[in-house]
mmCIF file of C-alpha atoms in Angstrom:
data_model
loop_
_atom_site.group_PDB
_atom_site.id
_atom_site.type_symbol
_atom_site.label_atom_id
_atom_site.label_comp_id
_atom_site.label_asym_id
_atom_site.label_seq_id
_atom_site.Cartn_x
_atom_site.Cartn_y
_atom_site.Cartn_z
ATOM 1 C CA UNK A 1 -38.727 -125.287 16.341
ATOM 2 C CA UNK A 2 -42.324 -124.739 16.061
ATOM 3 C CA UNK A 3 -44.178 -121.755 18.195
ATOM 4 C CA UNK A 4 -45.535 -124.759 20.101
ATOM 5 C CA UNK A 5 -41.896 -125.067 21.353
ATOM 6 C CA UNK A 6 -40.838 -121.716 22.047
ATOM 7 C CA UNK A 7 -41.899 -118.913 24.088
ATOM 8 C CA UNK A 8 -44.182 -116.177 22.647
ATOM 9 C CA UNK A 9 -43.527 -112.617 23.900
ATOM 10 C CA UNK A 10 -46.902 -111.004 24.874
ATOM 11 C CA UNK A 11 -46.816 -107.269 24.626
ATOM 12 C CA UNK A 12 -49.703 -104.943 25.546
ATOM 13 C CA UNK A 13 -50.289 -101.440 27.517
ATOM 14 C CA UNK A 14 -50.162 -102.695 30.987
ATOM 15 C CA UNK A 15 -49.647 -105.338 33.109
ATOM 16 C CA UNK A 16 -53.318 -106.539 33.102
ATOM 17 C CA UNK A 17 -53.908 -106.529 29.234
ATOM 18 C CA UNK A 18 -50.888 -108.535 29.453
ATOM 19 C CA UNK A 19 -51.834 -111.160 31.418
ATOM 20 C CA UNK A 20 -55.039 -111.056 29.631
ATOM 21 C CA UNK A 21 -53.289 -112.212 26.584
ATOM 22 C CA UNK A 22 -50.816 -114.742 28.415
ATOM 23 C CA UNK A 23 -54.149 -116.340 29.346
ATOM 24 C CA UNK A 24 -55.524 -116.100 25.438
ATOM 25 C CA UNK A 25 -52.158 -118.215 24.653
ATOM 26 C CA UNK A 26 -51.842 -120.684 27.465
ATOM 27 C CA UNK A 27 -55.356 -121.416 26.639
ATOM 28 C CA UNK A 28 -53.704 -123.069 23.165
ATOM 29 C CA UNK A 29 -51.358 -124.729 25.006
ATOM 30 C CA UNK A 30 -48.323 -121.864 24.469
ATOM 31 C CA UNK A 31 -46.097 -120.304 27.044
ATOM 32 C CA UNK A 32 -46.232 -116.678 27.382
ATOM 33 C CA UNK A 33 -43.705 -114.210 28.182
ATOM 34 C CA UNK A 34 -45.421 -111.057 29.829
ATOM 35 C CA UNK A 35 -43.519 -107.662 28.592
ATOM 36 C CA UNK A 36 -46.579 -104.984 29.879
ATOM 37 C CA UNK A 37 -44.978 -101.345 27.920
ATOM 38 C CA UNK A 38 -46.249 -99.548 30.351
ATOM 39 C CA UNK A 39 -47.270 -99.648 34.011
ATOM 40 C CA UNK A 40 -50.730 -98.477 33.171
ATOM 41 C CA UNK A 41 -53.386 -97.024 30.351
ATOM 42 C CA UNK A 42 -52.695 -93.283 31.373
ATOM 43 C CA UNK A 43 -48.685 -94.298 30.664
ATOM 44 C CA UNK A 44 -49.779 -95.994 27.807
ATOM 45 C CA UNK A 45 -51.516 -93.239 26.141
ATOM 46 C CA UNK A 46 -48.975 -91.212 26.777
ATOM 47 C CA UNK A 47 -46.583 -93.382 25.115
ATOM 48 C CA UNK A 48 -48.886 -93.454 21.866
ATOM 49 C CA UNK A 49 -48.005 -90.090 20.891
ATOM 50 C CA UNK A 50 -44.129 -90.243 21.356
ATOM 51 C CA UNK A 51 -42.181 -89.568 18.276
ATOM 52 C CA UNK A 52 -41.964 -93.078 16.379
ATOM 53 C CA UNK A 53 -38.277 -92.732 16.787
ATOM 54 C CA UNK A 54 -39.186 -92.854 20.570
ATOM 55 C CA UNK A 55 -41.559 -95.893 20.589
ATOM 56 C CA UNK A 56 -39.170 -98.057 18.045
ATOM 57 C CA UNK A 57 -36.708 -97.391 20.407
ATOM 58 C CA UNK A 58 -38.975 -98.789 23.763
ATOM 59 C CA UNK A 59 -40.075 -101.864 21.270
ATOM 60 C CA UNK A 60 -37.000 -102.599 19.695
ATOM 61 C CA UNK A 61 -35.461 -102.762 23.386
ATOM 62 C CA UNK A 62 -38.368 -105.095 24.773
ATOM 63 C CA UNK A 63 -38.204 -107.450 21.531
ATOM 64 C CA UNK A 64 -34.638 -107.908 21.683
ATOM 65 C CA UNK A 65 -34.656 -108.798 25.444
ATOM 66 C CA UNK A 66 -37.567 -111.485 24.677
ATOM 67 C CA UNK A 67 -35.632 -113.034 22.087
ATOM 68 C CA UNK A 68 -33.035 -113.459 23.830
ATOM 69 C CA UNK A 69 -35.323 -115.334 26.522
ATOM 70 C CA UNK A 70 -36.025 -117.804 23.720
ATOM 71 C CA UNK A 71 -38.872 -116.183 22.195
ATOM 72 C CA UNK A 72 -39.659 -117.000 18.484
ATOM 73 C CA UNK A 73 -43.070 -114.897 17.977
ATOM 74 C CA UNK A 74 -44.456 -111.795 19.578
ATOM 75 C CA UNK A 75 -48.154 -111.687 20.489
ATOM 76 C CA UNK A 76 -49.412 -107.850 20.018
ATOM 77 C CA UNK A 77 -52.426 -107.949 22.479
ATOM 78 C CA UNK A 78 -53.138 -104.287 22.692
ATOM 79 C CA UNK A 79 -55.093 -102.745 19.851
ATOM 80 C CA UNK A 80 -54.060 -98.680 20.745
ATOM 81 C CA UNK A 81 -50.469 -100.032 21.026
ATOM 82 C CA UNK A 82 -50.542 -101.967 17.957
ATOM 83 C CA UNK A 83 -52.237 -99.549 16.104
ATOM 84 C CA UNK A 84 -49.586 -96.512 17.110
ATOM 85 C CA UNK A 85 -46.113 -98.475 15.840
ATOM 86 C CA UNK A 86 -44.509 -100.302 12.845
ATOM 87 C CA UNK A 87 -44.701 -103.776 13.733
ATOM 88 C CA UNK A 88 -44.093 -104.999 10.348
ATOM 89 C CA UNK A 89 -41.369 -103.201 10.155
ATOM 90 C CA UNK A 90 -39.597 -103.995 13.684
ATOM 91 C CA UNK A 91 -40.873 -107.704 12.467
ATOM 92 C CA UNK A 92 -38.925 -107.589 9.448
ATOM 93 C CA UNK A 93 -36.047 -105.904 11.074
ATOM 94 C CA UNK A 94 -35.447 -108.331 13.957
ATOM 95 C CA UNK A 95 -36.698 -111.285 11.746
ATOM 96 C CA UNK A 96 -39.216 -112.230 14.585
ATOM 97 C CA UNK A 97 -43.060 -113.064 13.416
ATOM 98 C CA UNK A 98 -45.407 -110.395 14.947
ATOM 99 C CA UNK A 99 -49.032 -110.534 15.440
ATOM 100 C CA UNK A 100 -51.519 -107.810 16.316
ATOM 101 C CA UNK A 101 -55.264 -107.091 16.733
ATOM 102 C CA UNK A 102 -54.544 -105.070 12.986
ATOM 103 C CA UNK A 103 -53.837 -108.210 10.954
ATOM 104 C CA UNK A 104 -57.298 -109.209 12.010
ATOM 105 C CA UNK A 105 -59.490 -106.277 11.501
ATOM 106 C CA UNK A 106 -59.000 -107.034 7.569
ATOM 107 C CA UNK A 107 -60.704 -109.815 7.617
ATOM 108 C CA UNK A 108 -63.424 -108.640 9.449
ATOM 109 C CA UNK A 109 -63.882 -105.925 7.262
ATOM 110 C CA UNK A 110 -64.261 -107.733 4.427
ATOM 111 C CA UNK A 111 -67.260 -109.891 6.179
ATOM 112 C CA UNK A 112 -69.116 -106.919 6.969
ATOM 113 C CA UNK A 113 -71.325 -103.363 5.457
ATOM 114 C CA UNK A 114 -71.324 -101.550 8.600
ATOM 115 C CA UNK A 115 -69.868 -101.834 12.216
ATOM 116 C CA UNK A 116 -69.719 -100.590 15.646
ATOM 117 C CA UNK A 117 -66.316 -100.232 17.136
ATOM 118 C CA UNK A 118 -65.227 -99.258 20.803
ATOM 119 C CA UNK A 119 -61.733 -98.609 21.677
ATOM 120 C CA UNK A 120 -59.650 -97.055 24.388
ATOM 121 C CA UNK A 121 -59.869 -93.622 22.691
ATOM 122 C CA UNK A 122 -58.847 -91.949 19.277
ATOM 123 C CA UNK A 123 -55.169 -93.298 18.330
ATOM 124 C CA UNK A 124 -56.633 -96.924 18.849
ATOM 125 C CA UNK A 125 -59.714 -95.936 16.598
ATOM 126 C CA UNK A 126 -57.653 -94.369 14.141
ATOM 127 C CA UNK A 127 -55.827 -97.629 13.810
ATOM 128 C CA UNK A 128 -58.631 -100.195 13.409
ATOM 129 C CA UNK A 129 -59.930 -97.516 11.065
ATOM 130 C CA UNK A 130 -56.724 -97.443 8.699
ATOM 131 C CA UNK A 131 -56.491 -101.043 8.675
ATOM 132 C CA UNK A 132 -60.690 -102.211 7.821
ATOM 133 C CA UNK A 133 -60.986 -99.211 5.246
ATOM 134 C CA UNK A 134 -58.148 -100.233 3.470
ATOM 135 C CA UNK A 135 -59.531 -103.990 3.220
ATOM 136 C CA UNK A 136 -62.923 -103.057 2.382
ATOM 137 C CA UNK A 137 -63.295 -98.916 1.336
ATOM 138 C CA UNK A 138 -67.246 -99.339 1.053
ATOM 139 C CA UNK A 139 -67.238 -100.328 4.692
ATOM 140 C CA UNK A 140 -69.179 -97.590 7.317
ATOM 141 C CA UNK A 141 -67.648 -97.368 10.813
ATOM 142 C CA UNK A 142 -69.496 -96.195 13.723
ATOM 143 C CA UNK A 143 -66.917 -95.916 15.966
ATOM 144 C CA UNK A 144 -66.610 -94.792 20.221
ATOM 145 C CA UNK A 145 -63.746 -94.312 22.539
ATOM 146 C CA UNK A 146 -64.158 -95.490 25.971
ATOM 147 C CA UNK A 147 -61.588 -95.036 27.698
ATOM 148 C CA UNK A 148 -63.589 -95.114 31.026
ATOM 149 C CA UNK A 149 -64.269 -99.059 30.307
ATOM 150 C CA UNK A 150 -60.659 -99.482 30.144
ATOM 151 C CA UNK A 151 -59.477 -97.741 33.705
ATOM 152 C CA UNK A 152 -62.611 -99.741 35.188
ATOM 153 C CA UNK A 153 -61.475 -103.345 34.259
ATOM 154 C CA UNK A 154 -57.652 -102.434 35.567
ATOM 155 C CA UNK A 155 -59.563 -101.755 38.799
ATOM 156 C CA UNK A 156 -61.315 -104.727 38.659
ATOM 157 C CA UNK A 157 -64.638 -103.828 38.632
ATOM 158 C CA UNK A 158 -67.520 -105.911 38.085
ATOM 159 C CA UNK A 159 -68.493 -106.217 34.412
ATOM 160 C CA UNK A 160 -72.107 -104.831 35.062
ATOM 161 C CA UNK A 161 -71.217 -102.402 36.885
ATOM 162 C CA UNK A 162 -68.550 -101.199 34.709
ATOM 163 C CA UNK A 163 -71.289 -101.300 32.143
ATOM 164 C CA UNK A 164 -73.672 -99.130 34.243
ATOM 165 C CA UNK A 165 -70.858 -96.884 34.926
ATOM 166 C CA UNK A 166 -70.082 -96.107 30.942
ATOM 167 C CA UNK A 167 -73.639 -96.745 29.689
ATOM 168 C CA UNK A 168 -72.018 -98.683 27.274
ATOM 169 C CA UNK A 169 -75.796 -100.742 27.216
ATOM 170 C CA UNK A 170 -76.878 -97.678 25.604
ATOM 171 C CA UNK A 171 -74.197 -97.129 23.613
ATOM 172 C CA UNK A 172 -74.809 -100.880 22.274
ATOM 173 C CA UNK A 173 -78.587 -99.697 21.494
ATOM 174 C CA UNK A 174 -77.729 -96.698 19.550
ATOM 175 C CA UNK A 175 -75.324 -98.387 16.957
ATOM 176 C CA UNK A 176 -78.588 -101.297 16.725
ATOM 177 C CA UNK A 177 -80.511 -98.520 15.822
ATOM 178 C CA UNK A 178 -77.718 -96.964 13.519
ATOM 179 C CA UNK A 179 -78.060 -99.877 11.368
ATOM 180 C CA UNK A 180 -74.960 -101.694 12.639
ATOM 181 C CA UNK A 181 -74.191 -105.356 11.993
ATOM 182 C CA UNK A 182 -71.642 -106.103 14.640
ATOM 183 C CA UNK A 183 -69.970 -104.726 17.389
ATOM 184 C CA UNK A 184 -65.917 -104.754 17.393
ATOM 185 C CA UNK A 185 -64.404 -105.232 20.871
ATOM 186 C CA UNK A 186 -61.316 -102.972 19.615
ATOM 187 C CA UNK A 187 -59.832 -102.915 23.015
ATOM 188 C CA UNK A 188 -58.156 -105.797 24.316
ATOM 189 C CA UNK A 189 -59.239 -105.475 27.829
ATOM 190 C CA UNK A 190 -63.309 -105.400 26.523
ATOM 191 C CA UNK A 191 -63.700 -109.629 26.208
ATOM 192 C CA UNK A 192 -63.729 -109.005 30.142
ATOM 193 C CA UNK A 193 -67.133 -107.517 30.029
ATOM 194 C CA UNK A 194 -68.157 -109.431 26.662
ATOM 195 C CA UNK A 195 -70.422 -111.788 28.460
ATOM 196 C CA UNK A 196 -72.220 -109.434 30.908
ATOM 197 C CA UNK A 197 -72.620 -106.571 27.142
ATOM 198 C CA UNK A 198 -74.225 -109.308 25.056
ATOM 199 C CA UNK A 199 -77.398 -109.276 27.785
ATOM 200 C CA UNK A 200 -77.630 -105.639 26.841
ATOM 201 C CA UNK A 201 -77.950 -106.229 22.867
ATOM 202 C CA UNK A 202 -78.369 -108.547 20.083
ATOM 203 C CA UNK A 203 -75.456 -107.931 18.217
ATOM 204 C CA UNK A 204 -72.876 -110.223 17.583
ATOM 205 C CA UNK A 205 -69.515 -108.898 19.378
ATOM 206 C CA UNK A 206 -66.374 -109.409 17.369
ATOM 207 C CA UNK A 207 -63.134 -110.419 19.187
ATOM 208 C CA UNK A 208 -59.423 -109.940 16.829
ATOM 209 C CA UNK A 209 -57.970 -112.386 19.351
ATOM 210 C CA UNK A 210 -59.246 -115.693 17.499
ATOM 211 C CA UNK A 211 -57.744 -114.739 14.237
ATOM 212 C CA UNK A 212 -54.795 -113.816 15.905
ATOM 213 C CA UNK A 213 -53.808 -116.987 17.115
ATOM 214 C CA UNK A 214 -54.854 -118.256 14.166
ATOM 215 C CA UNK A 215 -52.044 -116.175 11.976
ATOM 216 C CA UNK A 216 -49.677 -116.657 14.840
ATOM 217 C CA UNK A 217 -49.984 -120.676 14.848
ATOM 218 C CA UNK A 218 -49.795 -121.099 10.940
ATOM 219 C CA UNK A 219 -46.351 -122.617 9.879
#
């Protein structure tokens, strides 16, 4: 059986980044299977810094129960998450493919001299910065935790006003003027506010999520 055929476990920090990635995949055509880790980003972050005994534990748990559901692929759609556990290695262990926002930042790296990044906050920067340095070592990050963005969209605030509320426009204006080529959307929830940023600046804003589904799909 293809992924086509199958379920795909989505796991991310809550139940809204979740669904925001069950709607990245039944976009494709695929049928999601929401497993949120935790019931929102203050849990989540507080799961981050568990022992890694703790969080293989929590994942191994969650990855056996969806593949037992049918699943044949997980779908990694949190970046802090991703970037806080061995997925390669639970994938190897439980000989189930896993994708996450890291297997794309590579790539990106490698297209790029110098980039913005905003994330939830440090562990999720600290990720995206371990996996582009180690694809491209001349690369210069300018990176930013936001963690306010983050609470805003799980309240469902309006994108510009979320915006106004972080002065992420001026964020945006600062890494122009840094230099920077590109802005990385290193938090899953950001492609919510991705239409309403890109009135604030010219610089291209890079979403993992396209490359994901690319490396998820490939036979």
């Amino acid at each position: 059986m293809t992924t086509q055929d199958r379920p795909v476990a989505v796991l991310a920090g809550t139940p809204v980044d979740t669904e925001m990635g069950a709607e990245v995949l039944r976009r494709r055509g695929l049928t999601p299977l929401n497993c949120p880790v935790s019931r929102h980003p203050l849990e989540q972050a507080a799961f981050q810094v568990k022992s890694a005994e703790k969080k293989r534990d929590v994942l191994t748990g969650i990855l056996r129960g969806a593949m037992e559901r049918g699943c044949g692929s997980a779908f990694i759609y949190c970046n802090s998450l991703s970037g806080s556990a061995d997925f390669p290695a639970l994938s190897r262990e439980l000989g189930l493919r896993i994708v996450t926002p890291m297997d794309a930042y590579g790539k990106i790296a490698r297209q790029y001299r110098r980039l913005a990044v905003i994330a939830y906050n440090g562990q999720a920067l600290a990720g995206i910065d371990t996996a582009m340095v180690r694809a491209n070592p001349g690369i210069i990050l300018l990176p930013a935790g936001t963690p306010t963005v983050t609470l805003d969209i799980e309240q469902g605030l309006e994108p510009n006003e979320i915006i106004r509320r972080s002065h992420i426009d001026a964020l945006a204006r600062w890494f122009e003027a840094c230099g920077c080529e590109a802005l990385v959307l290193g938090c899953t929830h950001f492609p919510y506010v991705a239409d309403a940023l890109r009135a604030y600046t010219d610089l291209p804003l890079l979403d993992p999520a396209e490359e994901m589904l690319r490396l998820l799909l490939a036979p």
